[in-house]
Tab-separated table of C-alpha atoms and ligand atoms in Angstrom:
chain	number	residue	atom	x	y	z
A	9	MET	CA	-20.960	50.524	54.678
A	10	THR	CA	-21.031	53.900	52.959
A	11	GLN	CA	-24.322	54.996	51.453
A	12	MET	CA	-25.347	54.268	47.892
A	13	VAL	CA	-25.668	57.243	45.535
A	14	LEU	CA	-28.466	56.417	43.112
A	15	GLY	CA	-31.356	58.051	41.261
A	16	LEU	CA	-31.460	60.946	38.819
A	17	PHE	CA	-30.503	64.542	39.551
A	18	PRO	CA	-33.310	66.498	37.872
A	19	ASP	CA	-32.543	69.799	39.636
A	20	SER	CA	-28.866	69.880	38.760
A	21	ALA	CA	-26.915	71.559	35.977
A	22	GLY	CA	-27.380	70.101	32.510
A	23	TYR	CA	-30.413	67.915	33.211
A	24	GLY	CA	-32.773	69.810	30.918
A	25	ARG	CA	-30.216	69.720	28.158
A	26	ALA	CA	-29.719	65.951	28.561
A	27	VAL	CA	-33.456	65.353	28.278
A	28	GLU	CA	-33.620	67.568	25.208
A	29	LEU	CA	-30.675	65.823	23.525
A	30	ASP	CA	-32.309	62.442	24.174
A	31	SER	CA	-35.635	63.532	22.742
A	32	ASN	CA	-33.897	64.744	19.552
A	33	ASP	CA	-31.802	61.580	19.206
A	34	PRO	CA	-32.626	59.675	15.998
A	35	LEU	CA	-30.926	56.535	17.385
A	36	ALA	CA	-32.760	56.543	20.742
A	37	HIS	CA	-34.928	53.513	19.860
A	38	PHE	CA	-31.865	51.280	19.379
A	39	ARG	CA	-31.527	51.043	23.161
A	40	GLU	CA	-34.516	48.654	23.198
A	41	ARG	CA	-32.571	46.261	21.021
A	42	PHE	CA	-30.063	45.575	23.797
A	43	VAL	CA	-30.560	43.568	26.970
A	44	ILE	CA	-30.828	45.918	29.938
A	45	GLU	CA	-31.573	43.886	33.067
A	46	ASP	CA	-30.963	46.650	35.588
A	47	GLY	CA	-32.421	50.015	34.621
A	48	GLU	CA	-30.539	51.752	37.433
A	49	LEU	CA	-27.125	50.635	36.194
A	50	ILE	CA	-25.220	53.075	33.984
A	51	TYR	CA	-22.905	51.088	31.777
A	52	LEU	CA	-19.992	53.117	30.434
A	53	ASP	CA	-17.776	50.206	29.498
A	54	GLY	CA	-19.103	49.298	26.061
A	55	ASN	CA	-15.607	49.997	24.758
A	56	SER	CA	-14.381	46.936	26.682
A	57	LEU	CA	-17.386	44.605	26.458
A	58	GLY	CA	-20.439	45.767	24.553
A	59	ARG	CA	-23.956	45.035	25.766
A	60	GLN	CA	-25.814	41.978	24.548
A	61	PRO	CA	-28.062	42.527	21.508
A	62	VAL	CA	-31.561	41.161	22.208
A	63	ALA	CA	-31.361	39.211	18.929
A	64	ALA	CA	-28.243	37.343	20.084
A	65	ARG	CA	-30.212	34.951	22.301
A	66	SER	CA	-32.337	33.417	19.534
A	67	VAL	CA	-29.353	33.208	17.160
A	68	LEU	CA	-27.282	31.405	19.788
A	69	MET	CA	-30.165	29.198	20.958
A	70	ASP	CA	-30.633	28.067	17.366
A	71	VAL	CA	-26.943	27.119	17.195
A	72	ILE	CA	-27.281	25.199	20.466
A	73	ASP	CA	-30.646	23.498	19.940
A	74	SER	CA	-30.805	22.918	16.224
A	75	GLN	CA	-27.338	23.206	14.663
A	76	TRP	CA	-25.376	21.541	17.436
A	77	GLY	CA	-28.157	19.618	19.198
A	78	ASP	CA	-29.799	18.151	16.121
A	79	ARG	CA	-27.738	18.582	12.962
A	80	LEU	CA	-24.355	17.886	14.586
A	81	ILE	CA	-21.489	17.376	12.092
A	82	ARG	CA	-23.805	18.070	9.138
A	83	SER	CA	-23.899	21.720	10.247
A	84	TRP	CA	-20.400	22.247	8.876
A	85	ASN	CA	-21.863	21.983	5.381
A	86	GLU	CA	-24.987	23.875	6.376
A	87	GLY	CA	-23.311	27.177	7.162
A	88	TRP	CA	-20.556	26.741	9.741
A	89	TRP	CA	-17.689	26.401	7.259
A	90	GLU	CA	-18.571	29.677	5.501
A	91	LEU	CA	-19.576	31.594	8.626
A	92	GLN	CA	-16.341	33.502	9.164
A	93	LEU	CA	-16.321	34.665	5.545
A	94	GLU	CA	-19.996	35.583	5.603
A	95	LEU	CA	-19.607	37.623	8.783
A	96	GLY	CA	-16.473	39.183	7.302
A	97	ASP	CA	-18.483	40.311	4.290
A	98	GLN	CA	-21.111	41.693	6.678
A	99	LEU	CA	-18.443	43.703	8.497
A	100	ALA	CA	-16.739	44.877	5.282
A	101	PRO	CA	-19.000	47.883	4.514
A	102	ILE	CA	-18.688	49.071	8.149
A	103	VAL	CA	-14.905	49.399	7.684
A	104	GLY	CA	-14.835	50.489	4.040
A	105	ALA	CA	-13.623	47.134	2.716
A	106	ARG	CA	-14.807	45.011	-0.189
A	107	PRO	CA	-16.268	41.509	0.038
A	108	GLY	CA	-13.458	38.954	0.243
A	109	GLU	CA	-11.130	41.281	2.134
A	110	VAL	CA	-12.272	40.564	5.716
A	111	ILE	CA	-12.641	37.440	7.848
A	112	ILE	CA	-13.703	37.004	11.440
A	113	SER	CA	-11.065	34.797	13.013
A	114	ASP	CA	-9.120	34.158	16.207
A	115	ALA	CA	-8.164	36.794	18.797
A	116	THR	CA	-6.959	40.268	17.859
A	117	SER	CA	-3.498	39.404	19.237
A	118	LEU	CA	-3.222	36.358	16.987
A	119	ASN	CA	-4.475	38.203	13.914
A	120	LEU	CA	-1.998	40.969	14.615
A	121	PHE	CA	0.782	38.388	14.795
A	122	LYS	CA	-0.250	36.772	11.516
A	123	LEU	CA	-0.441	40.050	9.602
A	124	ALA	CA	2.610	41.744	11.157
A	125	GLU	CA	4.793	38.691	10.521
A	126	ALA	CA	3.439	38.442	6.956
A	127	ALA	CA	4.281	42.115	6.441
A	128	VAL	CA	7.882	41.940	7.626
A	129	ARG	CA	8.446	38.839	5.470
A	130	ALA	CA	7.091	40.815	2.508
A	131	ARG	CA	9.767	43.507	3.119
A	132	PRO	CA	12.815	41.273	3.712
A	133	LYS	CA	15.493	43.906	3.125
A	134	ARG	CA	14.137	46.221	5.830
A	135	ASP	CA	14.755	45.791	9.536
A	136	LYS	CA	12.531	48.196	11.477
A	137	ILE	CA	9.017	47.973	12.882
A	138	ILE	CA	7.546	51.242	14.124
A	139	THR	CA	4.773	51.828	16.650
A	140	ASP	CA	4.044	54.368	19.403
A	141	ASP	CA	3.765	54.296	23.185
A	142	LEU	CA	-0.019	54.832	23.013
A	143	ASN	CA	-0.524	51.413	21.471
A	144	PHE	CA	-2.242	48.630	23.423
A	145	PRO	CA	0.278	46.518	25.375
A	146	THR	CA	-0.604	43.246	23.619
A	147	ASP	CA	0.191	44.922	20.290
A	148	ILE	CA	3.585	46.033	21.587
A	149	TYR	CA	4.310	42.553	22.993
A	150	VAL	CA	3.412	40.869	19.696
A	151	LEU	CA	5.450	43.331	17.618
A	152	ASP	CA	8.374	43.017	20.017
A	153	GLY	CA	8.246	39.214	19.786
A	154	ILE	CA	8.286	39.371	15.988
A	155	ALA	CA	11.159	41.852	16.028
A	156	ARG	CA	13.239	39.723	18.401
A	157	ALA	CA	12.621	36.481	16.512
A	158	GLY	CA	13.528	38.070	13.175
A	159	GLY	CA	16.465	40.215	14.305
A	160	LEU	CA	14.574	43.439	13.618
A	161	GLU	CA	14.391	46.601	15.676
A	162	LEU	CA	11.100	47.694	17.261
A	163	VAL	CA	10.950	51.493	17.516
A	164	ILE	CA	8.370	52.758	20.030
A	165	VAL	CA	7.871	56.444	19.248
A	166	GLU	CA	7.162	58.552	22.335
A	167	SER	CA	4.031	60.664	22.704
A	168	ASP	CA	2.811	63.226	25.238
A	169	GLY	CA	0.573	60.500	26.680
A	170	ILE	CA	-2.594	61.743	24.961
A	171	ASN	CA	-1.973	62.659	21.313
A	172	GLY	CA	-0.489	60.626	18.486
A	173	PRO	CA	3.122	61.831	17.959
A	174	MET	CA	2.702	62.614	14.239
A	175	LYS	CA	5.921	64.604	13.810
A	176	ALA	CA	8.122	62.084	15.602
A	177	LEU	CA	6.456	59.211	13.742
A	178	SER	CA	7.021	60.732	10.375
A	179	ALA	CA	10.673	61.425	11.317
A	180	ALA	CA	11.124	57.787	12.398
A	181	ILE	CA	9.628	56.195	9.270
A	182	ASP	CA	12.392	55.672	6.721
A	183	GLN	CA	13.724	53.373	3.992
A	184	ALA	CA	14.684	50.762	6.609
A	185	THR	CA	11.092	50.550	7.862
A	186	ALA	CA	9.261	47.351	6.971
A	187	LEU	CA	6.058	47.935	8.956
A	188	VAL	CA	4.238	50.673	10.842
A	189	SER	CA	1.575	49.366	13.227
A	190	LEU	CA	-0.633	51.649	15.324
A	191	SER	CA	-3.991	51.710	17.078
A	192	HIS	CA	-6.479	53.801	15.088
A	193	THR	CA	-8.188	55.004	18.281
A	194	VAL	CA	-5.829	54.553	21.218
A	195	PHE	CA	-7.138	52.735	24.273
A	196	LYS	CA	-6.275	55.215	27.015
A	197	SER	CA	-6.858	58.730	25.730
A	198	GLY	CA	-9.141	57.909	22.808
A	199	PHE	CA	-6.909	59.909	20.406
A	200	THR	CA	-7.783	58.894	16.840
A	201	TYR	CA	-5.285	58.967	14.003
A	202	ASP	CA	-5.997	60.219	10.510
A	203	MET	CA	-5.445	56.899	8.745
A	204	ALA	CA	-5.013	58.350	5.255
A	205	GLU	CA	-2.372	60.826	6.426
A	206	VAL	CA	-0.316	58.140	8.204
A	207	ASN	CA	-0.729	55.733	5.280
A	208	ARG	CA	0.697	58.324	2.868
A	209	ILE	CA	3.800	58.790	4.992
A	210	VAL	CA	4.275	55.025	5.366
A	211	HIS	CA	3.815	54.356	1.659
A	212	ASP	CA	6.143	57.210	0.656
A	213	ALA	CA	8.851	55.276	2.526
A	214	GLY	CA	7.881	52.015	0.800
A	215	ALA	CA	6.723	50.356	4.033
A	216	LEU	CA	3.466	48.560	4.905
A	217	VAL	CA	0.864	49.729	7.418
A	218	LEU	CA	-1.182	47.636	9.865
A	219	TRP	CA	-3.971	49.310	11.851
A	220	ASP	CA	-5.555	47.960	15.025
A	221	THR	CA	-9.119	49.296	14.993
A	222	SER	CA	-10.286	47.599	18.219
A	223	HIS	CA	-11.324	50.896	19.817
A	224	SER	CA	-12.811	52.490	16.703
A	225	VAL	CA	-14.574	49.758	14.741
A	226	GLY	CA	-18.335	50.182	14.926
A	227	VAL	CA	-18.205	53.712	16.278
A	228	VAL	CA	-15.764	55.723	14.126
A	229	PRO	CA	-16.176	55.604	10.332
A	230	ILE	CA	-13.256	53.695	8.820
A	231	ASP	CA	-12.380	53.680	5.134
A	232	LEU	CA	-9.769	50.950	4.713
A	233	GLU	CA	-10.053	51.063	0.939
A	234	GLY	CA	-10.129	54.841	0.496
A	235	SER	CA	-7.385	55.518	3.032
A	236	GLY	CA	-5.032	53.082	1.281
A	237	THR	CA	-4.709	50.774	4.296
A	238	ASP	CA	-2.747	47.577	3.666
A	239	LEU	CA	-3.687	45.505	6.692
A	240	ALA	CA	-6.020	45.844	9.666
A	241	VAL	CA	-7.315	43.935	12.683
A	242	GLY	CA	-9.852	44.650	15.409
A	243	CYS	CA	-12.040	43.249	18.184
A	244	THR	CA	-15.710	42.375	17.762
A	245	TYR	CA	-16.621	42.335	21.464
A	246	LYS	CA	-16.247	46.091	22.053
A	247	TYR	CA	-18.412	48.550	20.059
A	248	LEU	CA	-19.522	45.700	17.754
A	249	ASN	CA	-21.261	43.976	20.698
A	250	GLY	CA	-20.269	40.437	19.627
A	251	GLY	CA	-20.080	38.969	23.166
A	252	PRO	CA	-17.302	38.025	25.578
A	253	GLY	CA	-14.299	36.642	23.697
A	254	SER	CA	-15.995	36.791	20.313
A	255	PRO	CA	-13.441	36.281	17.542
A	256	ALA	CA	-11.677	39.289	16.042
A	257	PHE	CA	-11.458	40.385	12.413
A	258	LEU	CA	-8.602	40.781	9.991
A	259	TYR	CA	-8.389	42.668	6.713
A	260	VAL	CA	-5.913	42.205	3.896
A	261	ARG	CA	-6.212	44.520	0.894
A	262	GLU	CA	-7.093	42.397	-2.123
A	263	ALA	CA	-4.058	43.548	-4.116
A	264	LEU	CA	-1.777	42.218	-1.339
A	265	GLN	CA	-3.437	38.859	-0.845
A	266	LEU	CA	-1.206	37.042	-3.333
A	267	GLU	CA	2.027	38.525	-2.012
A	268	MET	CA	1.331	38.068	1.714
A	269	GLU	CA	1.864	34.677	3.330
A	270	ASN	CA	0.132	33.570	6.517
A	271	PRO	CA	3.008	32.551	8.834
A	272	ILE	CA	0.724	29.984	10.492
A	273	THR	CA	0.424	27.338	7.793
A	274	ALA	CA	-2.517	25.511	9.308
A	275	TRP	CA	-5.168	23.350	7.713
A	276	TRP	CA	-7.965	25.914	7.442
A	277	ALA	CA	-5.666	27.920	5.151
A	278	HIS	CA	-5.116	24.881	2.904
A	279	THR	CA	-6.612	24.807	-0.569
A	280	GLN	CA	-8.256	21.386	0.054
A	281	PRO	CA	-8.271	20.766	3.817
A	282	PHE	CA	-10.368	17.619	3.501
A	283	ASP	CA	-7.939	15.950	1.093
A	284	PHE	CA	-5.698	15.535	4.142
A	285	ASP	CA	-2.660	15.929	1.923
A	286	LEU	CA	0.570	16.050	3.912
A	287	ARG	CA	1.986	18.950	1.880
A	288	PHE	CA	0.737	22.452	2.726
A	289	GLU	CA	-0.795	24.221	-0.264
A	290	PRO	CA	-2.244	27.649	0.636
A	291	VAL	CA	-5.644	28.592	-0.701
A	292	VAL	CA	-5.889	31.759	-2.826
A	293	GLY	CA	-7.743	34.732	-1.322
A	294	ILE	CA	-8.568	35.895	2.196
A	295	ARG	CA	-9.133	32.284	3.371
A	296	LYS	CA	-5.367	31.869	3.453
A	297	PHE	CA	-5.405	33.847	6.709
A	298	HIS	CA	-7.589	31.255	8.424
A	299	THR	CA	-5.969	29.154	11.142
A	300	GLY	CA	-7.937	26.251	12.663
A	301	THR	CA	-11.456	25.214	13.637
A	302	MET	CA	-13.495	28.201	14.727
A	303	PRO	CA	-15.393	28.478	18.045
A	304	ILE	CA	-18.796	28.411	16.362
A	305	LEU	CA	-20.762	29.489	19.453
A	306	SER	CA	-18.707	32.648	19.832
A	307	LEU	CA	-18.523	33.250	16.101
A	308	ALA	CA	-22.298	33.029	15.660
A	309	GLY	CA	-22.718	35.694	18.357
A	310	VAL	CA	-21.003	38.283	16.156
A	311	GLY	CA	-23.835	38.557	13.602
A	312	PRO	CA	-26.553	40.290	15.675
A	313	GLY	CA	-24.254	43.131	16.734
A	314	LEU	CA	-23.128	43.732	13.157
A	315	ALA	CA	-26.748	43.857	12.023
A	316	GLU	CA	-27.566	46.616	14.551
A	317	ILE	CA	-24.574	48.706	13.423
A	318	ALA	CA	-25.523	48.314	9.762
A	319	ASP	CA	-29.130	49.222	10.533
A	320	ALA	CA	-28.233	52.381	12.472
A	321	GLY	CA	-25.554	53.497	9.974
A	322	ILE	CA	-21.975	54.258	10.950
A	323	GLU	CA	-22.259	57.989	10.074
A	324	GLU	CA	-25.314	58.386	12.334
A	325	ILE	CA	-23.524	56.470	15.075
A	326	ARG	CA	-20.538	58.790	14.759
A	327	SER	CA	-22.728	61.920	14.908
A	328	LYS	CA	-24.289	60.762	18.148
A	329	SER	CA	-20.931	59.652	19.523
A	330	VAL	CA	-19.500	63.159	19.016
A	331	LEU	CA	-22.517	64.721	20.759
A	332	LEU	CA	-22.150	62.270	23.665
A	333	THR	CA	-18.443	62.939	24.205
A	334	GLU	CA	-18.954	66.707	23.814
A	335	PHE	CA	-21.744	66.653	26.404
A	336	LEU	CA	-19.587	64.712	28.844
A	337	ILE	CA	-16.679	67.140	28.395
A	338	GLU	CA	-19.051	70.076	28.965
A	339	LEU	CA	-20.222	68.514	32.256
A	340	TRP	CA	-16.647	67.703	33.277
A	341	GLU	CA	-15.813	71.394	32.889
A	342	SER	CA	-18.726	72.637	34.968
A	343	GLU	CA	-19.034	69.834	37.557
A	344	LEU	CA	-15.817	67.861	37.901
A	345	GLU	CA	-12.760	69.900	37.026
A	346	ASP	CA	-12.809	71.677	40.410
A	347	LEU	CA	-12.758	68.299	42.174
A	348	GLY	CA	-9.350	67.416	40.763
A	349	PHE	CA	-10.376	65.635	37.570
A	350	GLY	CA	-8.167	66.293	34.563
A	351	MET	CA	-9.048	65.809	30.898
A	352	ALA	CA	-6.914	62.994	29.484
A	353	SER	CA	-8.529	62.920	26.034
A	354	PRO	CA	-8.149	65.301	23.078
A	355	ARG	CA	-10.511	68.289	23.169
A	356	GLN	CA	-11.165	68.420	19.399
A	357	PRO	CA	-13.912	65.916	18.503
A	358	GLU	CA	-12.269	64.946	15.197
A	359	LYS	CA	-9.259	63.675	17.138
A	360	ARG	CA	-11.330	61.558	19.513
A	361	GLY	CA	-13.038	58.176	19.449
A	362	SER	CA	-16.060	57.379	21.619
A	363	HIS	CA	-14.535	57.239	25.080
A	364	VAL	CA	-13.349	60.032	27.312
A	365	SER	CA	-10.649	59.572	29.944
A	366	LEU	CA	-10.635	61.593	33.122
A	367	SER	CA	-7.508	61.565	35.200
A	368	HIS	CA	-7.580	61.752	38.988
A	369	PRO	CA	-4.870	60.855	41.509
A	370	GLU	CA	-7.410	58.685	43.379
A	371	GLY	CA	-8.760	57.273	40.124
A	372	TYR	CA	-8.789	53.618	41.132
A	373	GLN	CA	-10.673	54.168	44.402
A	374	ILE	CA	-13.091	56.484	42.617
A	375	THR	CA	-13.718	53.813	39.982
A	376	ARG	CA	-14.466	51.234	42.713
A	377	ALA	CA	-16.815	53.654	44.461
A	378	MET	CA	-18.626	54.495	41.229
A	379	ILE	CA	-19.302	50.790	40.675
A	380	GLU	CA	-20.176	49.833	44.264
A	381	LEU	CA	-21.986	52.959	45.469
A	382	GLY	CA	-23.088	54.685	42.285
A	383	LYS	CA	-23.934	51.738	40.003
A	384	VAL	CA	-21.926	53.404	37.276
A	385	ILE	CA	-19.506	51.109	35.436
A	386	PRO	CA	-16.513	52.828	33.847
A	387	ASP	CA	-13.107	51.186	33.730
A	388	PHE	CA	-9.742	52.125	35.066
A	389	ARG	CA	-6.423	52.229	33.259
A	390	ALA	CA	-3.276	52.818	35.304
A	391	PRO	CA	-1.900	55.062	36.575
A	392	ASP	CA	-4.873	57.423	36.929
A	393	ASN	CA	-7.296	57.108	33.991
A	394	ILE	CA	-11.016	56.642	34.510
A	395	ARG	CA	-12.333	55.699	31.085
A	396	LEU	CA	-15.924	56.488	30.239
A	397	GLY	CA	-16.982	54.597	27.122
A	398	LEU	CA	-20.030	56.009	25.374
A	399	SER	CA	-21.555	53.420	23.070
A	400	PRO	CA	-24.111	55.355	21.005
A	401	LEU	CA	-26.615	52.559	20.387
A	402	TYR	CA	-27.556	52.266	24.045
A	403	THR	CA	-26.046	55.193	25.966
A	404	ARG	CA	-28.416	58.092	26.647
A	405	PHE	CA	-27.450	61.684	27.350
A	406	VAL	CA	-29.286	61.431	30.653
A	407	ASP	CA	-27.023	58.486	31.572
A	408	ILE	CA	-24.000	60.756	31.194
A	409	HIS	CA	-25.665	63.432	33.272
A	410	THR	CA	-26.578	60.970	36.016
A	411	ALA	CA	-23.121	59.395	36.012
A	412	VAL	CA	-21.407	62.770	36.374
A	413	HIS	CA	-23.638	63.771	39.292
A	414	ARG	CA	-23.278	60.427	41.091
A	415	LEU	CA	-19.531	60.768	40.610
A	416	GLN	CA	-19.544	64.324	41.898
A	417	THR	CA	-21.575	63.349	44.968
A	418	ILE	CA	-19.237	60.463	45.814
A	419	VAL	CA	-16.042	62.484	45.451
A	420	ARG	CA	-17.413	65.484	47.364
A	421	SER	CA	-18.307	63.240	50.298
A	422	GLY	CA	-14.945	61.426	50.202
A	423	ALA	CA	-16.813	58.066	50.177
A	424	HIS	CA	-14.329	56.613	47.665
A	425	ARG	CA	-11.562	56.708	50.286
A	426	ALA	CA	-13.190	53.713	51.995
A	427	PHE	CA	-12.161	51.552	49.026
A	428	ASP	CA	-8.968	49.590	48.775
A	429	VAL	CA	-6.185	50.887	46.543
A	430	GLN	CA	-5.402	47.262	45.586
A	431	GLN	CA	-6.534	46.484	42.037
A	432	ALA	CA	-8.910	43.641	41.150
A	433	THR	CA	-7.809	41.165	38.446
A	434	VAL	CA	-9.988	42.517	35.659
A	435	THR	CA	-10.504	46.259	35.676
B	521	PLP	C1	-9.021	45.165	23.240
B	521	PLP	C2	-7.797	45.249	22.411
B	521	PLP	C3	-7.061	44.088	22.117
B	521	PLP	C4	-7.461	42.753	22.696
B	521	PLP	O1	-6.777	41.692	22.101
B	521	PLP	P1	-7.284	40.201	22.298
B	521	PLP	O2	-6.262	39.398	21.607
B	521	PLP	O3	-8.652	40.123	21.685
B	521	PLP	O4	-7.356	39.911	23.746
B	521	PLP	C5	-5.953	44.222	21.300
B	521	PLP	N1	-5.583	45.426	20.809
B	521	PLP	C6	-6.284	46.556	21.073
B	521	PLP	C7	-5.853	47.866	20.495
B	521	PLP	C8	-7.405	46.501	21.900
B	521	PLP	O5	-8.091	47.609	22.185
């Protein structure tokens, strides 16, 4: 067994600066509002599964003990039925939407299907869907499925692997385009699109736009209203800290809610579901994008995370996020670049979300070694990306410093070579 690499590195480059940045951090006290069982563990994967808010336990225990345990079916009329709308309204200001434009519902993949299919049906004379090769695979699969079923063409615009291909996108978007669907912050490099700029190009061609905000919601300010976004979806279990598998959100601009039809005509989207009428009659408003009975335990877990984001303020969160990613890039330059690590994220902060990807030919083994020997949890995205997610509500500057030095120590010693190159199921 190779030796563990733990502890702080107080005599190494950047330590004093990390301590100083932490002591000047106006959001530092939010860390106490998250469950941290192991103080030695450095968690840099909040972009995949956010930490548990301390408040989540009592909210969920109340659902279990009182709402489910005691009130049973009566709970549907005591808050459960409205919960996805209420939480949607709570999320709305975080994404620049108005009340009645957002619901929490289903998985991101399913919401993407519902809205993308609704969009192409709303543009029946057009036969192209456009995305890029930086998009998350599930998004590409869903868009491809819709294209194949409807006899449309899916155009996947090529990028350089890091930056959004703005020129090629704008050349591809034309009068035959029904829908443009992109990730706001892309999952590998963290490149972040200028929503308003893309929306203008899409709307000039008469097409609709659908943004996936899974990697930006809760950490990058989003103005769905102001940017002229038509449709959006996103996860709640990443920077929103809603818990494993917590339901996603969807947004439909109010002006489009009449025109757009939910392709899944299920009973929660019915105007009077408890009339049990055999004819489907869609309800007016955002409820028409409901599907079926919600997983109340998972849904209830979304509230505490949203409350922390609202309390901290999305602009303050963004300011800290930029400082965190800048600090990490600074340390990469001085401590890691010489060891073969490349920068696989944009260098300009305005083009970046809250994670930084380092590339390394032995990236997978290094990731395993960081977890097993260094107690640092990043994640790995093939072929060579080590993603370091910096969630501002609980990541300290000193955590970044420690992670970089544990990483440096491991790679210098070659300890990562003892790890298998075979990937685990969930990375
Ligand atoms: C995480 C993520 C998803 C996950 O989709 P699920 O249906 O919730 O599993 C989808 N799209 C993007 C861009 C993501 O980052």
